[in-house]
Amino acid sequence: MLASIRRLTLAAAVALTGALAANAQEKVLYVAGYGGSFEQTIRKEVAPAFERKFGARIEYIAGNSTDTVAKLQAQRGNQQIDVAIVDDGPMYQAIALGFCAPIDALPEQDIVKSARYKDNKAVGIGLVGTGFMYNTKYFAEKGWTAPASWNDLKDPKYKKLLVIPPLNNTYGLHTLVMMARLNGGGENNIDPGFRVVKEQVAPNVLAFEPSPGKMTELFQSGQGVIAVWGTGRVKSFADTGFPVDFVYPKEGALALLASVCPVAKPNASPLAQEFVKMLIEPDLQSILARDYGYGPVNRKAQIADATAKIAPVGRRAEELIVVDWDVINQKRDEWNKRWTREIER
């Protein structure tokens, strides 16, 4: 009899432990996203508000977009991540690989068109426009007008003064795609882009520089005076007092989206949906705009005039060009090899 009671007590204890563990697991949300200052904003501005509202704890897993998608692939069949925050190119990969679940009750009427994904399997949380950064003081001293067109990158006066990130960076990829589009090609016919970059743009390039820190160093040293870069990066640099400004090319700036999706998995926590929707609420959008110069994806978000000067807001946000990532992601490895072979030899 005593042995039976002990067995029952042990079984009850095991069951209680399992229940507590399950409950604890349900109350922890695993969010994978960018590191650095973005992580600090999530920890300072987003996580505390979320935890107060839902009684859940946020476990933040920092890494770049490639790292996060690699984690999703490594965990296939046993996903630990609940929410993934990555750039738009990797996000399209994640969607194609089946890692993203549709967002429930997305406030579609409030979200700008360029921040939307097919079937609502992700949504942008911040808009960046790819265009030109230029040194306003240098241009004024030379008597040059600000660059206005993607074709201006071919101007010989910029010889060894132009900085473009490489093709494995979205800004470099956007440059190649625009050169293709403006010369009879596009994502499905990239040859004109390679030809123009190789023959007319590359001779002007001082460096194909992927590092934001080194990009600013090249400008501070006076070696670079014009670059292909994003609105958020340019705003942050301008905020330091350095004389740079951003140009939206007349043919259009391209959209680079910081994006989020709830991870598709059995028994997914409903808190993942709530976290995604919190990131696109007007108040949080205003914070992301303040901290990073992101253009808000929510039309109801209010931002300061200093941010609005450069960020893609209003009409600029609606007119951003969205490249065909489904095509690009199928061909990107091939393009990267060709770029190394033909452009950065």
XYZ file of C-alpha atoms in Angstrom, residues 24-335:
312
model
C 7.218 28.059 -18.238
C 7.967 27.243 -21.848
C 4.705 28.810 -22.965
C 5.662 32.009 -21.133
C 9.047 32.392 -22.808
C 9.192 33.826 -26.303
C 12.378 33.267 -28.306
C 13.072 36.159 -30.675
C 15.999 36.073 -33.123
C 17.085 39.359 -34.681
C 19.799 41.919 -35.282
C 22.463 42.580 -32.682
C 24.098 45.872 -31.745
C 21.982 48.936 -31.142
C 18.881 47.230 -32.531
C 19.137 44.578 -29.833
C 19.457 47.286 -27.197
C 16.282 48.976 -28.407
C 14.402 45.673 -28.277
C 15.656 45.036 -24.751
C 14.996 48.586 -23.557
C 11.835 49.629 -25.405
C 10.033 46.526 -26.650
C 10.660 43.606 -24.297
C 9.644 45.357 -21.034
C 6.358 46.588 -22.524
C 5.615 43.164 -23.980
C 6.468 41.363 -20.763
C 4.230 43.673 -18.718
C 1.321 43.261 -21.111
C 1.482 39.482 -21.619
C 3.340 38.210 -18.566
C 5.900 36.535 -20.814
C 9.677 36.695 -20.874
C 11.587 37.560 -24.047
C 14.740 35.589 -24.790
C 16.585 37.544 -27.483
C 19.002 35.723 -29.810
C 21.237 38.236 -31.581
C 22.736 37.639 -35.015
C 22.738 38.960 -38.563
C 20.092 37.908 -41.056
C 22.167 35.094 -42.542
C 22.841 33.693 -39.078
C 19.164 33.705 -38.187
C 18.091 31.909 -41.362
C 20.876 29.372 -40.788
C 19.528 28.731 -37.280
C 16.034 28.183 -38.686
C 17.465 25.659 -41.156
C 19.476 23.888 -38.474
C 16.401 23.612 -36.242
C 14.065 22.389 -38.974
C 11.603 19.964 -37.412
C 12.359 21.205 -33.901
C 12.159 24.978 -34.074
C 13.157 26.856 -30.941
C 12.814 30.343 -32.421
C 9.325 31.848 -32.206
C 9.908 35.146 -34.051
C 12.538 35.962 -36.703
C 13.704 39.485 -37.605
C 15.797 39.647 -40.801
C 16.305 41.743 -43.944
C 13.928 41.316 -46.857
C 16.192 39.138 -49.039
C 16.755 36.503 -46.331
C 13.095 36.831 -45.331
C 12.000 35.765 -48.804
C 14.312 32.767 -48.407
C 12.779 31.942 -45.028
C 9.280 32.137 -46.513
C 10.244 29.951 -49.481
C 11.679 27.369 -47.075
C 8.427 27.279 -45.118
C 9.711 28.883 -41.935
C 7.141 31.692 -41.680
C 3.484 31.479 -40.642
C 0.817 33.947 -41.803
C 0.299 36.935 -39.526
C -3.202 36.942 -38.043
C -5.306 40.100 -38.266
C -2.580 42.260 -39.784
C -3.873 45.862 -39.962
C -3.426 45.920 -43.726
C -5.024 49.331 -44.232
C -2.345 50.920 -42.018
C 0.706 49.276 -43.626
C 2.481 50.855 -46.614
C 2.481 48.756 -49.763
C 6.263 48.277 -49.930
C 6.246 46.671 -46.444
C 3.795 43.920 -47.351
C 4.609 40.286 -48.119
C 2.502 37.794 -50.056
C -0.066 35.978 -47.904
C 1.037 38.117 -44.918
C 3.769 35.616 -44.076
C 5.967 38.513 -42.943
C 5.779 42.270 -42.625
C 8.305 45.066 -42.703
C 9.114 46.811 -39.433
C 11.277 49.547 -40.928
C 11.812 51.019 -44.372
C 15.227 51.934 -45.716
C 15.663 53.547 -49.111
C 18.744 52.725 -51.204
C 20.065 55.774 -53.002
C 23.078 58.081 -52.818
C 25.103 59.603 -50.008
C 27.337 62.504 -50.962
C 29.684 64.927 -49.224
C 27.852 68.250 -49.476
C 30.941 70.318 -48.573
C 33.121 68.660 -51.206
C 30.462 69.031 -53.887
C 29.974 72.710 -53.024
C 33.717 73.372 -53.190
C 33.859 71.688 -56.612
C 30.770 73.535 -57.821
C 29.069 70.194 -58.523
C 25.329 69.677 -58.324
C 24.082 66.783 -56.230
C 23.864 63.430 -58.041
C 20.340 62.898 -59.345
C 20.307 59.712 -61.420
C 21.615 56.165 -61.185
C 23.345 56.965 -64.466
C 25.394 59.624 -62.670
C 27.468 56.830 -61.132
C 29.055 56.467 -64.584
C 30.283 60.106 -64.637
C 34.111 60.113 -65.051
C 34.445 63.029 -62.615
C 33.778 60.514 -59.815
C 36.816 58.398 -60.758
C 38.105 56.731 -57.561
C 35.700 58.805 -55.453
C 32.745 56.409 -55.499
C 32.106 53.763 -52.837
C 29.658 50.894 -53.381
C 29.156 47.869 -51.116
C 29.848 44.501 -52.807
C 27.197 42.274 -54.321
C 26.738 40.144 -51.198
C 25.449 43.333 -49.561
C 21.931 44.526 -50.427
C 23.147 47.989 -51.457
C 25.534 46.472 -53.985
C 22.827 44.138 -55.239
C 20.413 47.049 -55.672
C 23.042 48.881 -57.741
C 23.445 45.913 -60.090
C 19.691 45.462 -60.494
C 19.116 49.150 -61.270
C 21.904 49.172 -63.846
C 20.284 46.157 -65.462
C 16.798 47.710 -65.405
C 17.989 50.982 -66.920
C 19.793 49.198 -69.740
C 17.195 46.807 -71.097
C 17.427 44.077 -68.484
C 16.326 43.342 -64.940
C 16.241 40.551 -62.418
C 15.487 38.011 -65.160
C 18.207 39.395 -67.448
C 21.108 40.660 -65.373
C 23.692 40.727 -68.172
C 23.218 44.447 -69.000
C 23.785 45.267 -65.331
C 27.075 43.397 -65.210
C 28.203 45.011 -68.454
C 27.478 48.565 -67.325
C 28.928 48.089 -63.848
C 32.088 46.518 -65.244
C 32.684 48.983 -68.065
C 31.275 52.287 -66.783
C 30.759 52.213 -63.006
C 33.645 50.128 -61.634
C 36.347 52.507 -63.019
C 34.942 55.162 -60.662
C 34.916 52.905 -57.611
C 37.434 53.585 -54.875
C 36.329 50.525 -52.878
C 33.583 47.943 -52.764
C 33.138 48.376 -49.031
C 30.650 46.339 -46.961
C 31.531 47.714 -43.515
C 29.501 50.726 -42.307
C 32.417 51.777 -40.096
C 34.907 51.721 -42.959
C 32.412 53.473 -45.232
C 32.292 56.444 -42.853
C 36.084 56.359 -42.474
C 36.511 56.660 -46.242
C 34.306 59.752 -46.218
C 35.945 61.255 -43.123
C 39.382 60.868 -44.704
C 38.147 62.590 -47.878
C 38.877 59.569 -50.070
C 35.212 58.855 -50.832
C 32.711 61.598 -51.634
C 29.771 59.711 -53.160
C 28.345 56.293 -52.283
C 25.407 53.977 -52.733
C 23.956 53.610 -49.247
C 20.769 53.556 -47.225
C 18.698 56.299 -45.624
C 19.157 55.008 -42.081
C 22.937 54.810 -42.375
C 23.146 58.266 -43.940
C 20.967 59.818 -41.231
C 23.128 58.293 -38.492
C 26.274 59.627 -40.179
C 24.748 63.074 -40.726
C 23.703 63.165 -37.062
C 27.399 63.130 -36.120
C 27.764 66.506 -37.815
C 29.610 65.262 -40.903
C 28.457 67.112 -44.077
C 26.570 64.379 -45.921
C 23.088 64.206 -47.364
C 20.934 61.591 -49.068
C 19.528 61.671 -52.606
C 16.504 59.752 -53.884
C 17.468 59.063 -57.536
C 14.953 60.270 -60.092
C 14.439 56.726 -61.425
C 13.571 55.606 -57.901
C 15.157 54.486 -54.645
C 14.916 50.822 -53.752
C 13.291 49.367 -50.663
C 15.360 47.551 -48.085
C 13.050 46.164 -45.423
C 13.858 45.162 -41.902
C 11.208 42.461 -41.572
C 9.633 40.115 -39.050
C 7.678 36.873 -39.185
C 6.159 34.444 -36.686
C 7.957 31.128 -37.112
C 5.806 28.271 -38.403
C 5.907 25.277 -36.079
C 3.541 22.865 -34.321
C 1.831 24.349 -31.287
C 3.237 27.795 -32.043
C 2.810 30.254 -29.211
C 0.097 32.860 -29.883
C 2.482 35.323 -28.253
C 4.576 35.236 -31.437
C 1.706 36.857 -33.306
C 1.336 39.474 -30.575
C 5.035 40.321 -30.637
C 4.992 40.787 -34.414
C 1.986 43.081 -34.217
C 3.542 45.118 -31.390
C 6.536 45.934 -33.615
C 4.288 47.603 -36.181
C 2.191 49.599 -33.710
C 2.539 53.386 -34.271
C 4.384 54.050 -30.991
C 7.013 51.375 -31.605
C 7.363 52.494 -35.207
C 8.131 56.008 -33.987
C 10.846 54.629 -31.699
C 12.465 52.628 -34.513
C 12.346 55.713 -36.729
C 13.994 57.792 -34.005
C 16.741 55.268 -33.282
C 17.580 54.107 -36.819
C 16.099 56.579 -39.240
C 13.738 53.849 -40.435
C 10.780 54.982 -42.458
C 7.707 53.781 -40.531
C 5.705 51.033 -42.182
C 2.613 52.121 -40.255
C 0.998 55.182 -41.791
C -0.235 56.307 -38.355
C 3.256 56.610 -36.839
C 4.485 60.097 -35.987
C 8.151 60.979 -36.497
C 10.351 64.011 -35.907
C 11.107 66.434 -38.728
C 14.826 65.594 -38.576
C 14.042 61.941 -39.333
C 11.469 62.799 -41.996
C 14.064 64.838 -43.901
C 15.885 61.687 -45.038
C 13.706 58.682 -44.158
C 11.280 57.174 -46.690
C 8.006 58.566 -45.408
C 4.716 59.472 -47.046
C 4.932 59.480 -50.820
C 8.601 58.439 -50.767
C 7.673 55.288 -48.845
C 4.879 54.397 -51.223
C 7.129 54.840 -54.280
C 10.091 52.697 -53.204
C 11.028 50.032 -55.731
C 10.768 46.452 -54.475
C 13.027 44.013 -56.316
C 11.952 40.478 -57.200
C 13.609 38.517 -54.397
C 12.133 35.219 -55.555
C 14.157 35.510 -58.759
C 17.241 36.986 -57.073
C 17.516 34.334 -54.379
C 17.544 31.591 -57.011
C 20.433 33.238 -58.858
C 22.364 35.052 -56.159
C 25.115 32.476 -55.665
C 25.751 32.450 -59.403
C 25.787 36.274 -59.474
